[in-house]
mmCIF file of C-alpha atoms and ligand atoms in Angstrom:
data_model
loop_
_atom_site.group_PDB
_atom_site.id
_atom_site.type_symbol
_atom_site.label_atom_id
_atom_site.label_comp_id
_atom_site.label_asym_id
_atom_site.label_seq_id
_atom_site.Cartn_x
_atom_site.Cartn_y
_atom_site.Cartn_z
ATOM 1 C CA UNK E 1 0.000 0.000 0.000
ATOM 2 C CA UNK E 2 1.704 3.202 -1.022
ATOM 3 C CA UNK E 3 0.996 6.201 1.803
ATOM 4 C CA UNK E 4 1.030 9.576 -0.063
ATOM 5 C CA UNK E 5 1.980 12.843 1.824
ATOM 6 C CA UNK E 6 1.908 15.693 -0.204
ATOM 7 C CA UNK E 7 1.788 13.852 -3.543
ATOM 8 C CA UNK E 8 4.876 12.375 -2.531
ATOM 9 C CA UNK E 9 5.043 8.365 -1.812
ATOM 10 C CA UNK E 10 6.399 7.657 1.800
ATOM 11 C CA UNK E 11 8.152 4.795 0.027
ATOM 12 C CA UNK E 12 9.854 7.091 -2.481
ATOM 13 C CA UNK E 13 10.290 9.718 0.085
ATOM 14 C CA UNK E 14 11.801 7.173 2.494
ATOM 15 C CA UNK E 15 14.519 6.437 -0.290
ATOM 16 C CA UNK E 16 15.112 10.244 -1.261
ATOM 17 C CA UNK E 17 15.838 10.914 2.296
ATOM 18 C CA UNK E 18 17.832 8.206 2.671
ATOM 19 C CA UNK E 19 19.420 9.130 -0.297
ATOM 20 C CA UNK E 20 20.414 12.142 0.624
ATOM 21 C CA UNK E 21 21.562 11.755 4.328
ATOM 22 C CA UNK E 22 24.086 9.292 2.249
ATOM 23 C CA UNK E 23 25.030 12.490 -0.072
ATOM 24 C CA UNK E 24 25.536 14.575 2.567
ATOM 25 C CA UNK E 25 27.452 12.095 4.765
ATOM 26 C CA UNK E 26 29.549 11.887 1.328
ATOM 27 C CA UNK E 27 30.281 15.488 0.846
ATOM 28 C CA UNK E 28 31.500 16.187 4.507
ATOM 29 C CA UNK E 29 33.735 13.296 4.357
ATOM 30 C CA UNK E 30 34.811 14.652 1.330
ATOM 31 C CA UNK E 31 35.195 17.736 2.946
ATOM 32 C CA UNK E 32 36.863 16.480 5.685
ATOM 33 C CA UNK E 33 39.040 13.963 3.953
ATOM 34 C CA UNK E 34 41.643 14.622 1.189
ATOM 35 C CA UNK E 35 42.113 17.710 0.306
ATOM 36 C CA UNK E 36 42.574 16.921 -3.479
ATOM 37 C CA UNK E 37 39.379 14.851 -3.809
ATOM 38 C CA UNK E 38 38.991 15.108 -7.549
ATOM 39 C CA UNK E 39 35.832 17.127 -8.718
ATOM 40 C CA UNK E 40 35.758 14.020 -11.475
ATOM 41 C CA UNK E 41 35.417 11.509 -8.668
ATOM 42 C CA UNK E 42 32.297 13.461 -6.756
ATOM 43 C CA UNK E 43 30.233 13.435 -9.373
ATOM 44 C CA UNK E 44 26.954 10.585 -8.639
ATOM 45 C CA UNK E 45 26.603 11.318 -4.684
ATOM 46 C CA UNK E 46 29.239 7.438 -4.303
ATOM 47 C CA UNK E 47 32.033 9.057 -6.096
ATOM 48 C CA UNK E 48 33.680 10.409 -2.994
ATOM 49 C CA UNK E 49 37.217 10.974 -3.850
ATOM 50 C CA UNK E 50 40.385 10.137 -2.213
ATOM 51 C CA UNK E 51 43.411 11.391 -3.992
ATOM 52 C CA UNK E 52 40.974 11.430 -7.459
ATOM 53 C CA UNK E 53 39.952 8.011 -7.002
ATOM 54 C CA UNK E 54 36.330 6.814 -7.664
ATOM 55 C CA UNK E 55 34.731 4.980 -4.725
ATOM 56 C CA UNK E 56 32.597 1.838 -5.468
ATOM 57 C CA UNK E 57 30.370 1.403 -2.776
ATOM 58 C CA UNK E 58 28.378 -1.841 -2.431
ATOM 59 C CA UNK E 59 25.364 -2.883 -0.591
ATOM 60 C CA UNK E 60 24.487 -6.791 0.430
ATOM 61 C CA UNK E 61 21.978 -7.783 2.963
ATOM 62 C CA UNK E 62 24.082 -10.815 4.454
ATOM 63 C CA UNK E 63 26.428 -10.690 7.196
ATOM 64 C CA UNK E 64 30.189 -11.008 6.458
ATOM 65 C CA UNK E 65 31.088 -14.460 7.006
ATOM 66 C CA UNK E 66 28.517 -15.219 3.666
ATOM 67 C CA UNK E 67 30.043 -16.095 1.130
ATOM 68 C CA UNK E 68 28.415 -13.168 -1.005
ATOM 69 C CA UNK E 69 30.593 -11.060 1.599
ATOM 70 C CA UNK E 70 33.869 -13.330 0.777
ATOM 71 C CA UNK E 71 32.694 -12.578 -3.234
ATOM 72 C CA UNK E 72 32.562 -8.751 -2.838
ATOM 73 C CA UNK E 73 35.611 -8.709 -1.219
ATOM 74 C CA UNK E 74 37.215 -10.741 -4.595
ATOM 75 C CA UNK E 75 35.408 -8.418 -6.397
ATOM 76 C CA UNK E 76 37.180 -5.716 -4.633
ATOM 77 C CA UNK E 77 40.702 -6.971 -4.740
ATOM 78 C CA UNK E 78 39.972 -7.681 -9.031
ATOM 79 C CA UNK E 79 38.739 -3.916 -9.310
ATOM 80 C CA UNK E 80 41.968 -2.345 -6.872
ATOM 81 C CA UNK E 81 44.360 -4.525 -8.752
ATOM 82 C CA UNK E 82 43.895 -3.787 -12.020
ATOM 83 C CA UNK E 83 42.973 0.440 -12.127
ATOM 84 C CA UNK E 84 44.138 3.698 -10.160
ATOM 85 C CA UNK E 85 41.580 5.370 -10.089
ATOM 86 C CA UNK E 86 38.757 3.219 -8.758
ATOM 87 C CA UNK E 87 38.258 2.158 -5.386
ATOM 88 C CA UNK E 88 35.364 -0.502 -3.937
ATOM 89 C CA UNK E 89 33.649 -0.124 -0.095
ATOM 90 C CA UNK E 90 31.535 -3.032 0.489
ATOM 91 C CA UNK E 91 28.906 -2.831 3.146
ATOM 92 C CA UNK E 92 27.244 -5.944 4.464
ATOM 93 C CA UNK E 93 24.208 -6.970 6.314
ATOM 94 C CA UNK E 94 22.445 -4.387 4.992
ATOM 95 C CA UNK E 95 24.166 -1.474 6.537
ATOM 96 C CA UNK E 96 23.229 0.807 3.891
ATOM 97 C CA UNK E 97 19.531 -0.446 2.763
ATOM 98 C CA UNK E 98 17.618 -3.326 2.505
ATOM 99 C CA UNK E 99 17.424 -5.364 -0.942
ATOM 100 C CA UNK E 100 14.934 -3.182 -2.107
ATOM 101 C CA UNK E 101 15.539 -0.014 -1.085
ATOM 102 C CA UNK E 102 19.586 -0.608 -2.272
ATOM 103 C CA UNK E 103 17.524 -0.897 -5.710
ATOM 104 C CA UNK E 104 16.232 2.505 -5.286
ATOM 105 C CA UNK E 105 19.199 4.010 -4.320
ATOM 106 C CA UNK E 106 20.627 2.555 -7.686
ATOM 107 C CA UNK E 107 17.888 3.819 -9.562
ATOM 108 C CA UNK E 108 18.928 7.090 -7.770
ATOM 109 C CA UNK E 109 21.967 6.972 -8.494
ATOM 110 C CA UNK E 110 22.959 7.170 -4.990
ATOM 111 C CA UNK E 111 24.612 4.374 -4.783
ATOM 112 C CA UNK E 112 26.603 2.539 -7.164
ATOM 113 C CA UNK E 113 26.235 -1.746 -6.980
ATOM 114 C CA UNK E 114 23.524 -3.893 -4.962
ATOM 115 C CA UNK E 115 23.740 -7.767 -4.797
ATOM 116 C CA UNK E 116 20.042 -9.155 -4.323
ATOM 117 C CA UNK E 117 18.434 -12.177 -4.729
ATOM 118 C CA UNK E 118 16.570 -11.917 -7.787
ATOM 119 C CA UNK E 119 13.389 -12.294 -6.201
ATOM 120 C CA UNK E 120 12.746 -8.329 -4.773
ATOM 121 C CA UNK E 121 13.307 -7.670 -8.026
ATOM 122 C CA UNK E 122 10.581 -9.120 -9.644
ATOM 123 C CA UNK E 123 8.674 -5.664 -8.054
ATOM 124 C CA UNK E 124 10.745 -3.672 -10.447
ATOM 125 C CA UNK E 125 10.996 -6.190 -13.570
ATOM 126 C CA UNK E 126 7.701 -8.744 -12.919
ATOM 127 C CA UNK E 127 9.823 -11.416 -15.907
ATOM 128 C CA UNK E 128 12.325 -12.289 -12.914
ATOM 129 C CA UNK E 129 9.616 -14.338 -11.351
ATOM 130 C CA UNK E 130 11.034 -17.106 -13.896
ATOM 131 C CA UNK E 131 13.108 -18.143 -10.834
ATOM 132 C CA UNK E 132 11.119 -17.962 -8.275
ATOM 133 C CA UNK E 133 8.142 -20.237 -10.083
ATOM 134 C CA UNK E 134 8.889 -23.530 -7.640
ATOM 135 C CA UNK E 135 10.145 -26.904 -8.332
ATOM 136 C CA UNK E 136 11.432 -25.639 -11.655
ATOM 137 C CA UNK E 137 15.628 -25.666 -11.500
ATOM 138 C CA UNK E 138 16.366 -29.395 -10.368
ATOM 139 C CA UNK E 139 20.366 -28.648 -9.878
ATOM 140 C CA UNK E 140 23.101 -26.116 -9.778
ATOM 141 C CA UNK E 141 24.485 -27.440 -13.014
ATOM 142 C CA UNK E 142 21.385 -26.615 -14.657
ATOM 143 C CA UNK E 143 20.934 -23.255 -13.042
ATOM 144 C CA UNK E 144 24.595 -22.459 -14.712
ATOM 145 C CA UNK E 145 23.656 -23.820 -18.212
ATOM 146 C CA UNK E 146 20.270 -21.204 -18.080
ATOM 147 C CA UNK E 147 22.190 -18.020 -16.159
ATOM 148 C CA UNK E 148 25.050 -18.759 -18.375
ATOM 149 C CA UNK E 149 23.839 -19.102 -21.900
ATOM 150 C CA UNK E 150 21.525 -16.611 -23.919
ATOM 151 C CA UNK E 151 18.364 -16.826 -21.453
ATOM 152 C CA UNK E 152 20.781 -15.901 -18.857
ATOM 153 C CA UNK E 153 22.372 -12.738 -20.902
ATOM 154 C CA UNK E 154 18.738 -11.908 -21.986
ATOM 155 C CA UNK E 155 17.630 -11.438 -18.629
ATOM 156 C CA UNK E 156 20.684 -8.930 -17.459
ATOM 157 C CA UNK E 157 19.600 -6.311 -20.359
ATOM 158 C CA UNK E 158 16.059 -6.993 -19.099
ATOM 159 C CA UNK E 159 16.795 -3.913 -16.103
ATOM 160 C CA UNK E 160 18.083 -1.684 -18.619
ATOM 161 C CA UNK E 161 15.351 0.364 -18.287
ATOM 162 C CA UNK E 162 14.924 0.414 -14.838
ATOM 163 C CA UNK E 163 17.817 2.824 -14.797
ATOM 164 C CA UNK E 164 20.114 -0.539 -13.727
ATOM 165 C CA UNK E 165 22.852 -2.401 -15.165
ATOM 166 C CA UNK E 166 22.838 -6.395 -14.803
ATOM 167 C CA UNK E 167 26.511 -7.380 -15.002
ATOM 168 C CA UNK E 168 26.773 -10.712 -13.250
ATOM 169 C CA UNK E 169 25.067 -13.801 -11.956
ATOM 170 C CA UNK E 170 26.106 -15.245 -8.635
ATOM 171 C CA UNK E 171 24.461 -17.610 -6.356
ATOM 172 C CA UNK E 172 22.597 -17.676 -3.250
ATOM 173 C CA UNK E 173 21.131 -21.122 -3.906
ATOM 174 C CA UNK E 174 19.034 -23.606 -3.158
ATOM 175 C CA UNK E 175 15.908 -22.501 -0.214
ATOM 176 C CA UNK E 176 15.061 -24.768 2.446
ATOM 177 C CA UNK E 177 12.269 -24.693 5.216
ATOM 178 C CA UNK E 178 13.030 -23.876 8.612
ATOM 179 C CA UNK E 179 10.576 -23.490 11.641
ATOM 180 C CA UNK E 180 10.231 -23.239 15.549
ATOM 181 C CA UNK E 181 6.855 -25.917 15.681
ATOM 182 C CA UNK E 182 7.482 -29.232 14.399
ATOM 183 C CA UNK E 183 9.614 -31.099 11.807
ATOM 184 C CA UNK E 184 8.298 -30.619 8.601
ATOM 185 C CA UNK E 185 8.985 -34.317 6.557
ATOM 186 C CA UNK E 186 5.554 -33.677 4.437
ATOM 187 C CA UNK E 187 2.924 -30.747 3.356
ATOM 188 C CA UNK E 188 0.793 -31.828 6.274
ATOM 189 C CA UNK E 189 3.411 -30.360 8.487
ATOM 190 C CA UNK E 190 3.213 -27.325 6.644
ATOM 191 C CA UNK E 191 -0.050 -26.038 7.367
ATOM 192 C CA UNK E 192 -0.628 -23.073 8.959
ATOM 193 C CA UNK E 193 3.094 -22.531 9.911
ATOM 194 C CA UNK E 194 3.309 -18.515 9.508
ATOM 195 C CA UNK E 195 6.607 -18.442 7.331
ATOM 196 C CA UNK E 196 8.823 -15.119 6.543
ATOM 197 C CA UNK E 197 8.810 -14.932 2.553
ATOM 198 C CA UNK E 198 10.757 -12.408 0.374
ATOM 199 C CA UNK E 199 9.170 -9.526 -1.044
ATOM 200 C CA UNK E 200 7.565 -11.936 -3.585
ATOM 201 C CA UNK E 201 3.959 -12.377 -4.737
ATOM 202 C CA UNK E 202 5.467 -15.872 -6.183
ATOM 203 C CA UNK E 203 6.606 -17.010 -2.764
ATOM 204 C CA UNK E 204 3.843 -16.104 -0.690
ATOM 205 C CA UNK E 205 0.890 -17.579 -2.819
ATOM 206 C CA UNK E 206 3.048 -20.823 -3.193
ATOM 207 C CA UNK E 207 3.776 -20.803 0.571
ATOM 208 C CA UNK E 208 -0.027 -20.356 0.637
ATOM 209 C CA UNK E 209 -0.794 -23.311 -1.718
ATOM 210 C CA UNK E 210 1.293 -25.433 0.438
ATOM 211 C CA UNK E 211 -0.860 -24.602 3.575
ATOM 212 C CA UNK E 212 1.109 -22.157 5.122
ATOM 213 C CA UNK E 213 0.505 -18.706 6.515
ATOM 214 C CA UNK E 214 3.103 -16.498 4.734
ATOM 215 C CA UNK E 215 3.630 -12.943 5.704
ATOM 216 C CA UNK E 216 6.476 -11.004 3.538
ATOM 217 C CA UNK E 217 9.534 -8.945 4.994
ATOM 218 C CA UNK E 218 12.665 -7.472 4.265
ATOM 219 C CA UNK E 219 15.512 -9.629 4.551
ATOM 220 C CA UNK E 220 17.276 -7.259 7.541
ATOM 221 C CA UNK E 221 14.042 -7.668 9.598
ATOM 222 C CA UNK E 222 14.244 -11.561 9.230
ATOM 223 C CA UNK E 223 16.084 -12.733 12.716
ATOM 224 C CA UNK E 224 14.502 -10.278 14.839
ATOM 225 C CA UNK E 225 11.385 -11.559 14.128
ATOM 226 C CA UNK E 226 12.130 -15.089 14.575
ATOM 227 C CA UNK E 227 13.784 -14.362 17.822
ATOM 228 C CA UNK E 228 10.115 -12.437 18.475
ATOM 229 C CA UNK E 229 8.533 -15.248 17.636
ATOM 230 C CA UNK E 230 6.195 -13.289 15.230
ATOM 231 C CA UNK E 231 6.971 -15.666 12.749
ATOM 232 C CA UNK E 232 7.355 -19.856 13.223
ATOM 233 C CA UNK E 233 9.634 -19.842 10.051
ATOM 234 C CA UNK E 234 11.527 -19.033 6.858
ATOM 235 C CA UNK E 235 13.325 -20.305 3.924
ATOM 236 C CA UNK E 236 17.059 -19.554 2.638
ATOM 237 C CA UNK E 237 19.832 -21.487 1.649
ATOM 238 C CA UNK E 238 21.864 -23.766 4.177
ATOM 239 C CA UNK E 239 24.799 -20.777 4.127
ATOM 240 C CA UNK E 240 22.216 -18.350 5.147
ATOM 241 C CA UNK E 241 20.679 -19.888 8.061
ATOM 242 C CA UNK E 242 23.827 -21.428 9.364
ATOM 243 C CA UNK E 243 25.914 -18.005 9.118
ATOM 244 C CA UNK E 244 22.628 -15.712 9.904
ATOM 245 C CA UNK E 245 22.532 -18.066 13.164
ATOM 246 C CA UNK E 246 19.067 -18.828 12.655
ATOM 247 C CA UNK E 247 19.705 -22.279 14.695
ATOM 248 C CA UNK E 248 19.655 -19.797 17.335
ATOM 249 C CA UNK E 249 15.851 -19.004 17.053
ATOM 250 C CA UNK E 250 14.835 -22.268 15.015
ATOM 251 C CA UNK E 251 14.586 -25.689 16.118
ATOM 252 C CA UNK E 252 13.628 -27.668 12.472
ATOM 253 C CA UNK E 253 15.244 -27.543 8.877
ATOM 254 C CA UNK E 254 14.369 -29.505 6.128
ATOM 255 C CA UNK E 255 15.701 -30.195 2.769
ATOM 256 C CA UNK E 256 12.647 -28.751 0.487
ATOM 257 C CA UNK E 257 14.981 -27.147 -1.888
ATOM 258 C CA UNK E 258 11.873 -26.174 -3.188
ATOM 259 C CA UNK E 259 13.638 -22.666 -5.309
ATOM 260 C CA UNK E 260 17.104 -21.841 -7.031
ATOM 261 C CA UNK E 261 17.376 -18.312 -5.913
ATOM 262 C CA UNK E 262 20.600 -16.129 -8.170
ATOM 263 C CA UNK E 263 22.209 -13.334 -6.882
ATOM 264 C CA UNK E 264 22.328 -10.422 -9.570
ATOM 265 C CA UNK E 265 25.023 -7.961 -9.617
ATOM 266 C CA UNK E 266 23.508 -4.777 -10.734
ATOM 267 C CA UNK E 267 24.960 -1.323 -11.181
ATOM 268 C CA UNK E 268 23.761 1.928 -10.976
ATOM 269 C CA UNK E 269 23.247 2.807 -14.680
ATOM 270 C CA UNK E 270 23.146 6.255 -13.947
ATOM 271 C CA UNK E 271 26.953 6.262 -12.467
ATOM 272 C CA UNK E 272 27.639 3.661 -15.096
ATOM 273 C CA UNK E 273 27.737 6.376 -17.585
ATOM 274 C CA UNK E 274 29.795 8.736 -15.742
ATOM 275 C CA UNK E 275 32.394 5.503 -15.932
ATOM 276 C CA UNK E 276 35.365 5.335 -18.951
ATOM 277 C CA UNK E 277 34.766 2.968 -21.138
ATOM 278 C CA UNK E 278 37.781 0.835 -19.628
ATOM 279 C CA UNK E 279 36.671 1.295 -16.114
ATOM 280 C CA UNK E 280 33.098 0.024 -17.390
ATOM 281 C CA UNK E 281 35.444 -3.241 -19.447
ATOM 282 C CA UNK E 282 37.151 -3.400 -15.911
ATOM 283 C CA UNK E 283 33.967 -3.442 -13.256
ATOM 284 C CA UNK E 284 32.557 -6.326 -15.774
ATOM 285 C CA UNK E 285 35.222 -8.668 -15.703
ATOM 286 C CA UNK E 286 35.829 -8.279 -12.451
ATOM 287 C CA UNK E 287 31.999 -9.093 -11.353
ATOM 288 C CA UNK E 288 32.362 -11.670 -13.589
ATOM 289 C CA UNK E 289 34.993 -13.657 -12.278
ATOM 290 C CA UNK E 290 33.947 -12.710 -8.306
ATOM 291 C CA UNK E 291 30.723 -14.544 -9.690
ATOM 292 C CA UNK E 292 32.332 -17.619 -10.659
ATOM 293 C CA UNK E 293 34.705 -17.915 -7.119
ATOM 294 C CA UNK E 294 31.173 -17.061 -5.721
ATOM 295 C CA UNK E 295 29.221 -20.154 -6.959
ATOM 296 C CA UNK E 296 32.363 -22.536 -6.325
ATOM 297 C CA UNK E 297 32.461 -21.367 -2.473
ATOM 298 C CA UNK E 298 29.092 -21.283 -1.644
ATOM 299 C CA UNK E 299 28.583 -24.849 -2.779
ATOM 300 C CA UNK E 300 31.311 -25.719 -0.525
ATOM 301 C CA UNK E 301 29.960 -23.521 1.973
ATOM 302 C CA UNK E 302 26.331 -24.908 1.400
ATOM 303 C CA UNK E 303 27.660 -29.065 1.646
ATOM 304 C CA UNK E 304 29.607 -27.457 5.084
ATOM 305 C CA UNK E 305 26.836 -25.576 6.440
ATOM 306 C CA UNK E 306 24.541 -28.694 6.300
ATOM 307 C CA UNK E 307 26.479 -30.766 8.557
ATOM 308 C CA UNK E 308 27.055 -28.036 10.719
ATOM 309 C CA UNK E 309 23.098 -27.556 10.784
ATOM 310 C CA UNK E 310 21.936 -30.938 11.246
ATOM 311 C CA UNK E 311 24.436 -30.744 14.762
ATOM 312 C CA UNK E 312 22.646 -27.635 15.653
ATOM 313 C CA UNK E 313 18.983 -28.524 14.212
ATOM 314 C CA UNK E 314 16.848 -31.110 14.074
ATOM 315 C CA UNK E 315 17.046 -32.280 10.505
ATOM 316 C CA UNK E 316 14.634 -33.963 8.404
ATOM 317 C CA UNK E 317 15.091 -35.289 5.091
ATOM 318 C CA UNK E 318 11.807 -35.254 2.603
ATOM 319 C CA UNK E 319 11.165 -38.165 0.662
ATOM 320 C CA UNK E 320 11.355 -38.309 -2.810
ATOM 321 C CA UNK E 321 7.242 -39.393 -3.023
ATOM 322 C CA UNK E 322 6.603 -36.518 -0.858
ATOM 323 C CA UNK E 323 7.886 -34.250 -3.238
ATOM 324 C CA UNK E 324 5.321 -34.966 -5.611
ATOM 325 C CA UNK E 325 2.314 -33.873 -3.206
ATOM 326 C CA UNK E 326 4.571 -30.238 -3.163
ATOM 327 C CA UNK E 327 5.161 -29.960 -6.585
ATOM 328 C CA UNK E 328 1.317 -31.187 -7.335
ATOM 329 C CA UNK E 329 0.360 -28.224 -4.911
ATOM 330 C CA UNK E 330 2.360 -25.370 -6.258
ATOM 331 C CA UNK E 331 1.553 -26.123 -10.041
ATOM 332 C CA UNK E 332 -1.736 -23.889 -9.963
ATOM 333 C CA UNK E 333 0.439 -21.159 -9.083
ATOM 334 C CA UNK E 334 2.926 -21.818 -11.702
ATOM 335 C CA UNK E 335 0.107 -21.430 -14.291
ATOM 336 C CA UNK E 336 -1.357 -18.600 -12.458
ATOM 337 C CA UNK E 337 2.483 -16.701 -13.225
ATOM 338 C CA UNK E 338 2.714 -17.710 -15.886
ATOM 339 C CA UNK E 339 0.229 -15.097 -17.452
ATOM 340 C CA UNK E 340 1.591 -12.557 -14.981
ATOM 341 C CA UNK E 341 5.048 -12.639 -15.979
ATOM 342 C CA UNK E 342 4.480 -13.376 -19.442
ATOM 343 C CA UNK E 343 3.768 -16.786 -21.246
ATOM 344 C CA UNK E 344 6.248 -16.128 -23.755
ATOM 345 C CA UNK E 345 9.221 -15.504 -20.727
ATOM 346 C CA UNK E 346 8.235 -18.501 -18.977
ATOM 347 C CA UNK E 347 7.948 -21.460 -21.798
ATOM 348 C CA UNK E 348 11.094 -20.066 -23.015
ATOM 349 C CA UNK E 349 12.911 -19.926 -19.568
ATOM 350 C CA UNK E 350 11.170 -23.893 -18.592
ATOM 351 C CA UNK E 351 12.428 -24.803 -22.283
ATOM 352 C CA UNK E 352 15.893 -23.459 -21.373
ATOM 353 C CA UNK E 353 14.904 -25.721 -17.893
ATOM 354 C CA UNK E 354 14.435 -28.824 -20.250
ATOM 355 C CA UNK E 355 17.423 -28.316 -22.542
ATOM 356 C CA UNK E 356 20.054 -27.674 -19.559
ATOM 357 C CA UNK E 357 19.094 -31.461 -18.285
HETATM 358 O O1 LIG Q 401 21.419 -9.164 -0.053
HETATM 359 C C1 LIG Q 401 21.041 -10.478 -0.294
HETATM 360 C C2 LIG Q 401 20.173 -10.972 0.835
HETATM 361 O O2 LIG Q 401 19.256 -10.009 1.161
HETATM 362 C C3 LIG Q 401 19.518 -12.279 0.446
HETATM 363 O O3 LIG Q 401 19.861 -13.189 1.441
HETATM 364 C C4 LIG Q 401 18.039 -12.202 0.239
HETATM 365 O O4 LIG Q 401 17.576 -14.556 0.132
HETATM 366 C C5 LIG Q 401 17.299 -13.454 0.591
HETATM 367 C C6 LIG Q 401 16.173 -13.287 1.503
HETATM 368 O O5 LIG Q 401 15.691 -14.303 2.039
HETATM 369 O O6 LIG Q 401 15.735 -12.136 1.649
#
């Protein structure tokens, strides 16, 4: 519901002001700081120089020992490396905004790279609920044939004009259930569980097919309200509960696997354009390759995580016949998105599904 005070959108006005307490934090350290800050580099409200140096800063909502975190940091050390006059802050557990707020900013152009699941994004570009239609990518070897090939490329130049710049894929993975009521080893033990979703019409009506109660929140807001108890559960990837310390607040995990959720690396396109040409060459690459160390680690760190969590949690493992009752129960949704995010996107992303096998 968007609350409208003088014309203006709370929303919209909560991001402006945001927006430009972060410019004006910018310009006094720029004041304060180097003397020589060059006028170049303080142009977009990020680009707060230090001896004429550009300054990167990016926003993720996980904590830093994710391995998104350890992947920004690459990213940093590829970008530092190679060019003088760029430099790369990364700020983590959503220090400077929540998923989709840090998508404002971009949009802003008050700040320069964000790091989100794909799935708050689906408010800004509805075609991104390809990967959040359940029960769809079977395996991360499949998921890297569809981000990877012309589907995947497709879908970067789909935020173009959302005043964004998709440069990368990188992985948060596979989602799996965890609650404070009961083990959860079929969809009887789903119902009425009131489960945290993203920001994600997609999750919360298949959460609701499945029985649940879902209620939708920011990421940042997530373990607060477990710990309050206002919620029984959510779903993330084994990496994210383990490191968030859900097993702190939750007592059951299961292995639904039940979405592939990527990590997009977008840019501001606005201070895209203030870039050189071989800064722009440079930013790529280096997102690029932080993607690929990203995926390789946080499969390790998923396969780690899960031992660690089945010490910590009580574990149960859904059987294979089981899944069918899910998948049965989600498919009305499926069609139901399918006319919402567009046939055409959908048949072409499940045939890119069907190829990848
Ligand atoms: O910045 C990325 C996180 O916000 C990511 O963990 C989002 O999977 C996510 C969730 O559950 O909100």
């Amino acid at each position: 519901m968007k609350i409208l005070i003088g014309g203006i959108c709370v929303k919209n006005l909560k991001v402006t002001l945001l927006s430009i307490l972060v410019v004006c934090t910018m310009i006094l350290a720029a004041c304060g700081g180097n003397s020589n800050s060059a006028s170049s580099s303080e142009k977009g409200s990020s680009g707060s120089g230090e001896g004429g140096k550009r300054t990167l800063r990016v926003s993720i909502g996980v904590n830093d020992k994710h391995p998104e975190y350890e992947a920004a940091m690459k990213f940093k050390e590829l970008v530092e490396a190679e060019s003088d006059d760029l430099k790369v802050e990364v700020y983590h557990s959503g220090q400077i905004a929540d998923d989709r707020s840090a998508i404002e900013m971009l949009q802003f152009g008050s700040l320069d790279i964000t790091i989100p699941s794909t799935s708050p994004l689906v408010n800004f570009v509805p075609e991104f609920g390809v990967f959040d239609l359940p029960f769809t990518i079977p395996n991360e070897e499949v998921a890297d044939k569809v981000l990877d090939g012309p589907f995947g490329d497709k879908m970067l130049e789909m935020v173009d004009d959302q005043k964004l710049v998709g440069l990368a894929w990188w992985e948060n993975g596979f989602r799996n259930l965890t609650n404070d009521v009961r083990p959860v080893a079929t969809m009887e033990d789903v119902k009425g569980l009131k489960i945290r979703t993203m920001e994600n019409e997609i999750h919360l009506d298949a959460w609701k097919a499945l029985g649940a109660n879902p209620t939708p929140m920011a990421f940042t807001e997530l373990f607060t309200a477990l710990q309050q108890g206002t919620i029984d559960g959510q779903e993330n990837p084994y990496p994210t509960i383990l490191l968030s310390k859900y097993p702190e607040v939750q007592k059951y995990v299961s292995n639904t696997s039940h979405v592939y959720t990527p990590f997009i690396f977008l840019f501001s396109k606005q201070i895209w354009e203030e870039l050189s040409s071989d800064q722009q060459k440079l930013v790529k690459k280096a997102a690029v390759e932080a993607g690929k160390f990203n995926r390789e680690r946080n499969r390790q760190v998923a396969e780690e995580s899960l031992e660690k969590l089945k010490e910590e949690m009580t574990y149960t493992e859904i059987k294979e016949e089981e899944f069918g009752k899910f998948q049965e129960a989600v498919k009305p949704v499926i069609d139901k998105y399918k006319d919402k995010i567009g046939p055409e996107i959908v048949d072409q992303f499940l045939e890119e599904v069907e190829k990848a096998k």
